[in-house]
Short mmCIF file of C-alpha atoms in Angstrom, two decimals:
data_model
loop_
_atom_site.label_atom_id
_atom_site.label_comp_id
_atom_site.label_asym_id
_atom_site.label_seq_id
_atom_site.Cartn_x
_atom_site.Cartn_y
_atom_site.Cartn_z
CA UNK A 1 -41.79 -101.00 -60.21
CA UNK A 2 -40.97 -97.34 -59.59
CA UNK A 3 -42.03 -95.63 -56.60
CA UNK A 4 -42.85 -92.16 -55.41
CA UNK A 5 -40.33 -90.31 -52.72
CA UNK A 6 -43.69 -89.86 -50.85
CA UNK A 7 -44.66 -92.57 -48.21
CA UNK A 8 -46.90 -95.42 -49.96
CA UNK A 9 -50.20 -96.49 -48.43
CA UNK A 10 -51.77 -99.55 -49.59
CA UNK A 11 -55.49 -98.67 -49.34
CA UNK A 12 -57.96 -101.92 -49.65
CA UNK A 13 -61.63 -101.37 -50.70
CA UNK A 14 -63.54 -104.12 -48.57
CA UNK A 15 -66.44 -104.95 -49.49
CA UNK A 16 -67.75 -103.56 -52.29
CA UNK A 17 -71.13 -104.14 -51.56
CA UNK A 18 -70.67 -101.73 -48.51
CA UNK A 19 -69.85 -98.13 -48.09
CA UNK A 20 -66.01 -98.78 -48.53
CA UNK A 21 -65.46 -97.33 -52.38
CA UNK A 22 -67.60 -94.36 -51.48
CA UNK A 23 -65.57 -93.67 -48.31
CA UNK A 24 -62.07 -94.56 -50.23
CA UNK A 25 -63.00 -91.90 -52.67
CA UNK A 26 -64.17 -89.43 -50.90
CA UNK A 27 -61.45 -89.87 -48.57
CA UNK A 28 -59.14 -89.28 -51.66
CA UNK A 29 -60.47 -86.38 -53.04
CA UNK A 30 -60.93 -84.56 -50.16
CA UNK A 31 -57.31 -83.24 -50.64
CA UNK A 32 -55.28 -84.47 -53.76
CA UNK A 33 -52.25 -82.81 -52.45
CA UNK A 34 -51.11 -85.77 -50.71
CA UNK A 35 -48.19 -86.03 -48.39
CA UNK A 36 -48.01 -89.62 -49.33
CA UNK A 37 -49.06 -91.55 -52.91
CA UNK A 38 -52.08 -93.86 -52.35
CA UNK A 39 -52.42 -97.19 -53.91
CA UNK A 40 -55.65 -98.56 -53.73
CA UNK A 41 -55.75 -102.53 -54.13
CA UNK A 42 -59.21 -103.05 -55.32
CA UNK A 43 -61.39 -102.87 -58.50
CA UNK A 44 -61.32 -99.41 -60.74
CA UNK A 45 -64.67 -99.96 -62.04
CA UNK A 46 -65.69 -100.19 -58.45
CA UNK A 47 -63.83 -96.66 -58.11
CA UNK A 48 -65.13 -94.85 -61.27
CA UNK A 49 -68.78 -95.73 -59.96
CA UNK A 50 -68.13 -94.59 -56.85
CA UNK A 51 -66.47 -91.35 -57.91
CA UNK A 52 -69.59 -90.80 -60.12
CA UNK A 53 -71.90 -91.19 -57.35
CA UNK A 54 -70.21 -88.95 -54.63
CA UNK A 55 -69.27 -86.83 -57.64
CA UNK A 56 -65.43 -87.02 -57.41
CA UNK A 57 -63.21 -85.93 -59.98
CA UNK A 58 -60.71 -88.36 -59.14
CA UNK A 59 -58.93 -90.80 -61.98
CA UNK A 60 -58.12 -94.24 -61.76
CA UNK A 61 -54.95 -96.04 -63.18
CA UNK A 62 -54.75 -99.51 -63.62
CA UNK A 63 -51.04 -101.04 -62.36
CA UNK A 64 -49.63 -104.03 -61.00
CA UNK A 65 -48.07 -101.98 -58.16
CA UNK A 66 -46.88 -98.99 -56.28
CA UNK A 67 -46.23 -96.09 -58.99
CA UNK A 68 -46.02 -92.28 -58.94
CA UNK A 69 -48.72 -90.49 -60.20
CA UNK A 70 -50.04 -86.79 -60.75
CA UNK A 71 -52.52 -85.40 -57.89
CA UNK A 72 -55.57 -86.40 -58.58
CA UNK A 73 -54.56 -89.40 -59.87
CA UNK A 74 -54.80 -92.85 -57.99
CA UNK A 75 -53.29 -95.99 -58.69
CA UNK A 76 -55.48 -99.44 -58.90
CA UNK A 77 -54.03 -102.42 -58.57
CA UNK A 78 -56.42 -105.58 -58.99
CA UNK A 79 -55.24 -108.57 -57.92
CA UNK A 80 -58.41 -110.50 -57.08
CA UNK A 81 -59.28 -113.68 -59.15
CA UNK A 82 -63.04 -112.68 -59.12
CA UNK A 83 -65.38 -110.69 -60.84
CA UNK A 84 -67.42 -107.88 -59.22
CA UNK A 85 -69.31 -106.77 -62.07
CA UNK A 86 -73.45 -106.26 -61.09
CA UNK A 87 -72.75 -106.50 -57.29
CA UNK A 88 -75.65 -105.45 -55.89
CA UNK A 89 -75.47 -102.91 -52.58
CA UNK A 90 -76.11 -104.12 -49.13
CA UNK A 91 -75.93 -107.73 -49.81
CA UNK A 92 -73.60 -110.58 -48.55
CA UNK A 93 -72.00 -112.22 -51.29
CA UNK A 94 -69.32 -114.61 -51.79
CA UNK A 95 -67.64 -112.67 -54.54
CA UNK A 96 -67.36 -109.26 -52.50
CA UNK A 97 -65.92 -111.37 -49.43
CA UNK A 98 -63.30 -113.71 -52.20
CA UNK A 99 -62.32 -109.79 -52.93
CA UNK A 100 -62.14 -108.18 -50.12
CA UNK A 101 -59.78 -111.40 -49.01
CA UNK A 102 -57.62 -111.34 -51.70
CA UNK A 103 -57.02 -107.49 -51.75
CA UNK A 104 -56.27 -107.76 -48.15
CA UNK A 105 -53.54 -110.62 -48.77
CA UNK A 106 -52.00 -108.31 -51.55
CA UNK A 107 -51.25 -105.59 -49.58
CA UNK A 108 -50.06 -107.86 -46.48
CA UNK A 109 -47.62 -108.76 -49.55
CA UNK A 110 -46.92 -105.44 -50.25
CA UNK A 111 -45.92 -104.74 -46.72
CA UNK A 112 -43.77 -107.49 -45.85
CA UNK A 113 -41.77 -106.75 -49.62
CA UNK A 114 -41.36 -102.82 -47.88
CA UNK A 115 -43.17 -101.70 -51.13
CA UNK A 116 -45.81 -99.92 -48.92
CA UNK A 117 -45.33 -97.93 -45.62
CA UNK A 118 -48.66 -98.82 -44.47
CA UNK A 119 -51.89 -100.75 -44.93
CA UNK A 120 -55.14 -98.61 -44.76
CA UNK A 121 -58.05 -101.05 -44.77
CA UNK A 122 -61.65 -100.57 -45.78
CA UNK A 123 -64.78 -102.06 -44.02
CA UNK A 124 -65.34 -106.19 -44.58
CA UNK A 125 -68.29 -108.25 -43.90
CA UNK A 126 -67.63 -111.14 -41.92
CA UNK A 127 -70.65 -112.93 -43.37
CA UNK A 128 -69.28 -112.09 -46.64
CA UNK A 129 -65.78 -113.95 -46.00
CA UNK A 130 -67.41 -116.99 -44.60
CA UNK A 131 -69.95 -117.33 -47.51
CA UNK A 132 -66.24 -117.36 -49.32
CA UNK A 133 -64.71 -120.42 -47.49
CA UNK A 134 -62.82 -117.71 -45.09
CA UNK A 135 -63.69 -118.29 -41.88
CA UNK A 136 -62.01 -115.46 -39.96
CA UNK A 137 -63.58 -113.24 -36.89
CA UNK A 138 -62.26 -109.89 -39.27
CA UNK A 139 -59.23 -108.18 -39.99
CA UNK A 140 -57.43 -108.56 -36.67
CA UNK A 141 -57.37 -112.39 -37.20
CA UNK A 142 -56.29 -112.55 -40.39
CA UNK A 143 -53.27 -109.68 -40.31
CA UNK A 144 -51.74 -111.66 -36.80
CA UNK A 145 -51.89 -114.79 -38.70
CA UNK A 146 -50.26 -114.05 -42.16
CA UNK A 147 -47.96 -111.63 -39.55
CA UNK A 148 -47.04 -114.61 -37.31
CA UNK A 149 -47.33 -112.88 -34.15
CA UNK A 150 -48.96 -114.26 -30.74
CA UNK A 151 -49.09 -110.64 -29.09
CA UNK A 152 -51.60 -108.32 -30.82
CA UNK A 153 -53.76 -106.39 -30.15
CA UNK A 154 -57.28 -104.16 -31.31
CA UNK A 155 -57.04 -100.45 -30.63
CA UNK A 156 -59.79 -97.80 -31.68
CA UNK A 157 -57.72 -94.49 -31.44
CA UNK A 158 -59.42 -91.08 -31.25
CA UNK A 159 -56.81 -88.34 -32.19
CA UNK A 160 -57.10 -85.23 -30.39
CA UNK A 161 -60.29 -83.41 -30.70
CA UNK A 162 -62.51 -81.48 -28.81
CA UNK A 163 -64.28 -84.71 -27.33
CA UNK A 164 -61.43 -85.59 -25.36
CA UNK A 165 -59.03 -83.43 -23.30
CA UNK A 166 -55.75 -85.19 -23.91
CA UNK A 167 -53.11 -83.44 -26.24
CA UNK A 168 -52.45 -87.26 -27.59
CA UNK A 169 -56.14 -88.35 -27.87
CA UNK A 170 -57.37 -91.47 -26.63
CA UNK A 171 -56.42 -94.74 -27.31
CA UNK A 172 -58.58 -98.12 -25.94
CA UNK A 173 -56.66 -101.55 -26.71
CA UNK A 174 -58.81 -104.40 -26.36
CA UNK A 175 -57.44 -107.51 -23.82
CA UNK A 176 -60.17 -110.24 -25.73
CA UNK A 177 -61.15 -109.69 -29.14
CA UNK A 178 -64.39 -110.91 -31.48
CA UNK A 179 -65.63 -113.25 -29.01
CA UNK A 180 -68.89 -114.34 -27.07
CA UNK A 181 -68.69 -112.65 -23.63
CA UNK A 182 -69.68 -115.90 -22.09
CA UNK A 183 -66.04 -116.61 -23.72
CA UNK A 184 -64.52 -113.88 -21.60
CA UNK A 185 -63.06 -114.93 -18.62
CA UNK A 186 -61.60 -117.53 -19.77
CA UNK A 187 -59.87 -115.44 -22.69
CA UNK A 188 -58.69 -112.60 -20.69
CA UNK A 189 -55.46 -114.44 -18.84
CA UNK A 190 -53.08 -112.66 -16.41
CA UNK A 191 -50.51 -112.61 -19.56
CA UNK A 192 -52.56 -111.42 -22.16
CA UNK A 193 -53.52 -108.34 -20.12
CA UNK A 194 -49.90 -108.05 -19.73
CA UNK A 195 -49.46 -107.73 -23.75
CA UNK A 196 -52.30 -105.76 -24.15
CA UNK A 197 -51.13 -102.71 -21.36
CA UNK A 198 -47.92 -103.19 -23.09
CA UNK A 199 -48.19 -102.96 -26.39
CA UNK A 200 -50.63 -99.98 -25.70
CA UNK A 201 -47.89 -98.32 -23.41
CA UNK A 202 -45.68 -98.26 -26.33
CA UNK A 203 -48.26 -97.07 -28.75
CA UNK A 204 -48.58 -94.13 -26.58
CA UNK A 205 -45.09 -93.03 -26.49
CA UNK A 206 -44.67 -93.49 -30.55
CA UNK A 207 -47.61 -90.86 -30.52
CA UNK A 208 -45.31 -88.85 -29.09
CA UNK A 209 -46.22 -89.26 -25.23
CA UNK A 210 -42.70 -89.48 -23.07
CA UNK A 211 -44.70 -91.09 -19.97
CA UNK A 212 -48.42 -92.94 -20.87
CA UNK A 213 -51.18 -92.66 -18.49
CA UNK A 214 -52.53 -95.60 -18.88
CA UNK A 215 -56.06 -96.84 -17.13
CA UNK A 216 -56.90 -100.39 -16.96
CA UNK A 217 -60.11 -101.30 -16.67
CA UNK A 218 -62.21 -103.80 -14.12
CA UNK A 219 -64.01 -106.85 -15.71
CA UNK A 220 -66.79 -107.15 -13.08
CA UNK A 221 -69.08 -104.08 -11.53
CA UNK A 222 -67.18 -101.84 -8.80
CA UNK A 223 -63.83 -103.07 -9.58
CA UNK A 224 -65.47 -107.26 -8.08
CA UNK A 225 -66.35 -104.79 -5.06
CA UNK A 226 -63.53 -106.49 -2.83
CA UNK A 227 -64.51 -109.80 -4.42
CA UNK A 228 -67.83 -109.81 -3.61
CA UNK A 229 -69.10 -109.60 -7.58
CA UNK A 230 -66.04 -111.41 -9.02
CA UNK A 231 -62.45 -111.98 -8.32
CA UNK A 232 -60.55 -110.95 -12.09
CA UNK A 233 -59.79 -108.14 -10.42
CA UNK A 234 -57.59 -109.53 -7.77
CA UNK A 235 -56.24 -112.77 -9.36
CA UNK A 236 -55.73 -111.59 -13.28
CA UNK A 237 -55.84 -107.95 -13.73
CA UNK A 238 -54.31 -106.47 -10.48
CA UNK A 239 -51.02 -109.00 -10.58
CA UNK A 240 -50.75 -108.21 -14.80
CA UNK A 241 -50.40 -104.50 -13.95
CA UNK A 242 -47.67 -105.13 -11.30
CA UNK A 243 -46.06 -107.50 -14.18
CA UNK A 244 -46.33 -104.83 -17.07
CA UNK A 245 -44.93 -102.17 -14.71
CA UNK A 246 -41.76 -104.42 -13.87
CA UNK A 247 -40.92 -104.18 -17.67
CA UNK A 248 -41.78 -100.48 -17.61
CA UNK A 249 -45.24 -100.28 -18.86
CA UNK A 250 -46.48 -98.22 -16.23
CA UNK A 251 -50.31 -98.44 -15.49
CA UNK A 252 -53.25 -97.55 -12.86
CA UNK A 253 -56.22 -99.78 -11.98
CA UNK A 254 -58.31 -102.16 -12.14
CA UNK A 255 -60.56 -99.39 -12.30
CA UNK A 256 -64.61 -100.03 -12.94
CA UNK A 257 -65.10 -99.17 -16.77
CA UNK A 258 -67.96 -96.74 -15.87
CA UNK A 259 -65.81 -94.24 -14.26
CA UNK A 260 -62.34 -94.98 -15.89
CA UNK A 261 -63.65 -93.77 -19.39
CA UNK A 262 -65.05 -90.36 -17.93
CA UNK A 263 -61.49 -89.80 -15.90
CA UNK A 264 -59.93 -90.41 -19.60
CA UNK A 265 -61.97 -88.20 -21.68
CA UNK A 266 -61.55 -85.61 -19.23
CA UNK A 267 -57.62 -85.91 -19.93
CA UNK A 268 -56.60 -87.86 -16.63
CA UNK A 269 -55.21 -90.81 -19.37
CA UNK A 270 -54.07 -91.45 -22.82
CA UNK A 271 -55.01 -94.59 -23.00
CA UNK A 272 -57.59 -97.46 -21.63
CA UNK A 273 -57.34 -100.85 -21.72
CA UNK A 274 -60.19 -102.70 -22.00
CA UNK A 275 -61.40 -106.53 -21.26
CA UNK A 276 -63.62 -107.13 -24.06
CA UNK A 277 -64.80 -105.54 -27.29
CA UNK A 278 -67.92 -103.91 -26.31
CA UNK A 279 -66.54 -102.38 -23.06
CA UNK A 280 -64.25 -100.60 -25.06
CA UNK A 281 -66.38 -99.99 -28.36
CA UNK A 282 -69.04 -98.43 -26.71
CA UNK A 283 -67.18 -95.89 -24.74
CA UNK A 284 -64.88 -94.43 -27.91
CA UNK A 285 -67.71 -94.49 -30.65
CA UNK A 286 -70.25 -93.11 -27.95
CA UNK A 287 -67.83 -89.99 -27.61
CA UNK A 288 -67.09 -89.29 -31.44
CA UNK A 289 -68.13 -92.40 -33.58
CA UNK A 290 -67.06 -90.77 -37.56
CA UNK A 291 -63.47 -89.96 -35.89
CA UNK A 292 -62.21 -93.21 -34.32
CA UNK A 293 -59.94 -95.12 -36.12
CA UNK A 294 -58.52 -98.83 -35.36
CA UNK A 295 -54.97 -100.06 -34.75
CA UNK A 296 -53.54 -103.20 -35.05
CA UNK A 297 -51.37 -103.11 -32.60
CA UNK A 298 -48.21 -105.78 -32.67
CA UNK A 299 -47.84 -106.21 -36.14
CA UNK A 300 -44.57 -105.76 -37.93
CA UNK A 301 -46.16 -102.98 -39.95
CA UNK A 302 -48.77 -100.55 -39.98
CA UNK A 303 -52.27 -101.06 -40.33
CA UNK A 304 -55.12 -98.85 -39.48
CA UNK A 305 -58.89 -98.67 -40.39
CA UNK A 306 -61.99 -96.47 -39.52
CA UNK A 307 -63.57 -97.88 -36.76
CA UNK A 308 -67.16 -98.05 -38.59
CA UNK A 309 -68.46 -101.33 -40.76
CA UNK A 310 -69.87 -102.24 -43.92
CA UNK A 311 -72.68 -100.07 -43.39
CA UNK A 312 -74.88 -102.09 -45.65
CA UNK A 313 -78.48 -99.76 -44.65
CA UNK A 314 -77.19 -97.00 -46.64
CA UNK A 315 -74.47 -98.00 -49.33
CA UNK A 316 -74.22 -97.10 -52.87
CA UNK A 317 -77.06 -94.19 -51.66
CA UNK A 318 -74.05 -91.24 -51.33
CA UNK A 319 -75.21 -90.84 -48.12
CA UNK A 320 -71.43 -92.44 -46.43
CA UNK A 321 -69.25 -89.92 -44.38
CA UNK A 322 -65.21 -90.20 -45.22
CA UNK A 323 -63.73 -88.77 -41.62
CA UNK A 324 -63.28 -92.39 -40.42
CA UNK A 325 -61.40 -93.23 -43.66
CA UNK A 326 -60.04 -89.57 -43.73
CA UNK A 327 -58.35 -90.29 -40.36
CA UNK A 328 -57.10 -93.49 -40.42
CA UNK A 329 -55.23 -92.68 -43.30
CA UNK A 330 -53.74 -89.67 -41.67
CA UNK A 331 -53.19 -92.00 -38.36
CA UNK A 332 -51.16 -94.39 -40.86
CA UNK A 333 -48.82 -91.78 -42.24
CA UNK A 334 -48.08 -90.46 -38.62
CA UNK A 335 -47.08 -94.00 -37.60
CA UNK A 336 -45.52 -94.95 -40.92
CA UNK A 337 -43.09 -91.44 -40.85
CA UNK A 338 -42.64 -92.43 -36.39
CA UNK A 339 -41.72 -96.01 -36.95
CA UNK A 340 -44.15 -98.95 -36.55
CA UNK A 341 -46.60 -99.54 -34.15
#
């Protein structure tokens, strides 16, 4: 296979019953003059469709692979074993989630063969894989599993903008992941918050940040208010932060989640870790929901996504925005051209 000089990103179309091609494309054709040669693993009937209905004048290519082509011109490689034709929009279906699966597993491929610089991934249904035998939580799951690594970690990253105040953005890694908050603390262990402030410390400084302000954030109201409302505080997250900062990831808190995020957007940190999903959800996609992007963070590669779903109420209607998708593949090529993540 011959590849371009540029930086390859494997881009995955999710499921195609979602907003995912229109986002891909539009994504694409905002500027064809790309400062790295895309590869989209997914379906280019899926493509031409949705470049008709956003009214893109992209072209498609089929390939079995990373190739050079003109701007304007994007590569499709197909590697799933199902067909997609007649899949109707906003629907769960076993065929979209087989897909979106199988494209996923390509580019994971792609990455560990150092064919691709990065993975760029589209929006998945999680019904959608388990109606397909895959019974995964999402993405996260699946990349630390084919990845083999025990320390990971969920990160929505907001790059600089005028919602936040830091020159690096803001970047939330998550302690516990897709689980029941019942299923908290139990999850969120003295060493995983450990991983979590780490591997978000380092994060940080690949954005370019010598010394990360880092917040961590309290599980329970008012920091466990000396105990009285909980005691994570003082027996898990309190002794993890000493930990992390004996290995050099330096960090502030437990600090109650309420007041931590304000401090951050108002440029006191770079980054926040969170306990749970929600706590830290919330927050970034409150402040500037079509801009956030998630990191896996921990994997031997990169791999980024726009922080919004499937979107099933309005797909295949035109109606998608691309500045999620726009962002996260921007996000990729900066940590790509920095060194991994």
């Amino acid at each position: 296979m011959t590849t371009s000089v540029k930086p390859v990103l494997a881009i995955t179309l999710g499921d195609v019953c979602g907003v995912g091609p229109e986002v891909v494309v539009r994504a694409l054709s905002e500027d064809t003059t790309w400062e790295y040669q895309p590869l989209v693993v997914g379906d280019r009937i899926t493509l031409q469709r949705a470049a008709a209905l956003v009214g893109s004048s992209l072209e498609f290519t089929d390939c079995d692979g990373p190739i050079a082509t003109a701007a304007g011109v994007v590569p499709v490689w197909n590697p799933a074993t199902v067909s997609l034709q007649d899949m109707p929009a906003g629907c769960n279906t076993a065929q979209a989630g087989k897909a979106a699966y199988q494209w996923l597993n390509a580019a994971i491929d792609l990455a560990f063969g150092g064919s691709v610089a990065g993975i760029v991934t589209a929006p998945i249904s999680k019904a959608a894989l388990h109606m397909a035998g895959h019974y995964y939580p999402g993405h996260t799951e699946i990349l630390a599993e084919r990845a083999g690594v025990e320390k990971f970690s969920m990160m929505l990253h907001l790059p600089a903008c005028d919602a936040v105040q830091g020159k690096h953005g803001l970047s939330v890694a998550h302690v516990t992941l897709h689980n029941s908050i019942s299923k908290v603390p139990t999850l969120m262990t003295q060493g995983r918050i450990e991983e979590t402030i780490e591997l978000l410390f380092h994060f940080v400084r690949q954005l370019g940040c010598d010394s990360p302000r880092i917040g961590v954030c309290a599980l329970n109201p008012h920091a466990g208010e000396g105990g009285l409302f909980g005691d994570e505080e003082q027996s898990r997250i309190a002794p993890a932060i000493e930990s992390a900062a004996g290995r050099g990831a330096l960090s502030h808190g437990p600090i109650p989640a309420d007041t931590l995020f304000l401090r951050a957007v108002n440029g006191e940190f770079d980054g926040v870790v969170a306990m749970y999903h929600d706590q830290g959800h919330i927050a970034l996609k409150l402040i500037a929901f079509r801009r956030a992007v998630n990191v896996t963070l921990g994997l031997p590669f990169v791999r980024t996504s726009p922080s919004h779903g499937t979107a099933f109420d309005i797909a295949w209607q035109g109606k998608a925005e691309a500045d999620g998708m726009r962002l996260a593949i921007q996000t990729a090529l900066k940590l790509a051209r920095n060194g991994n993540s």
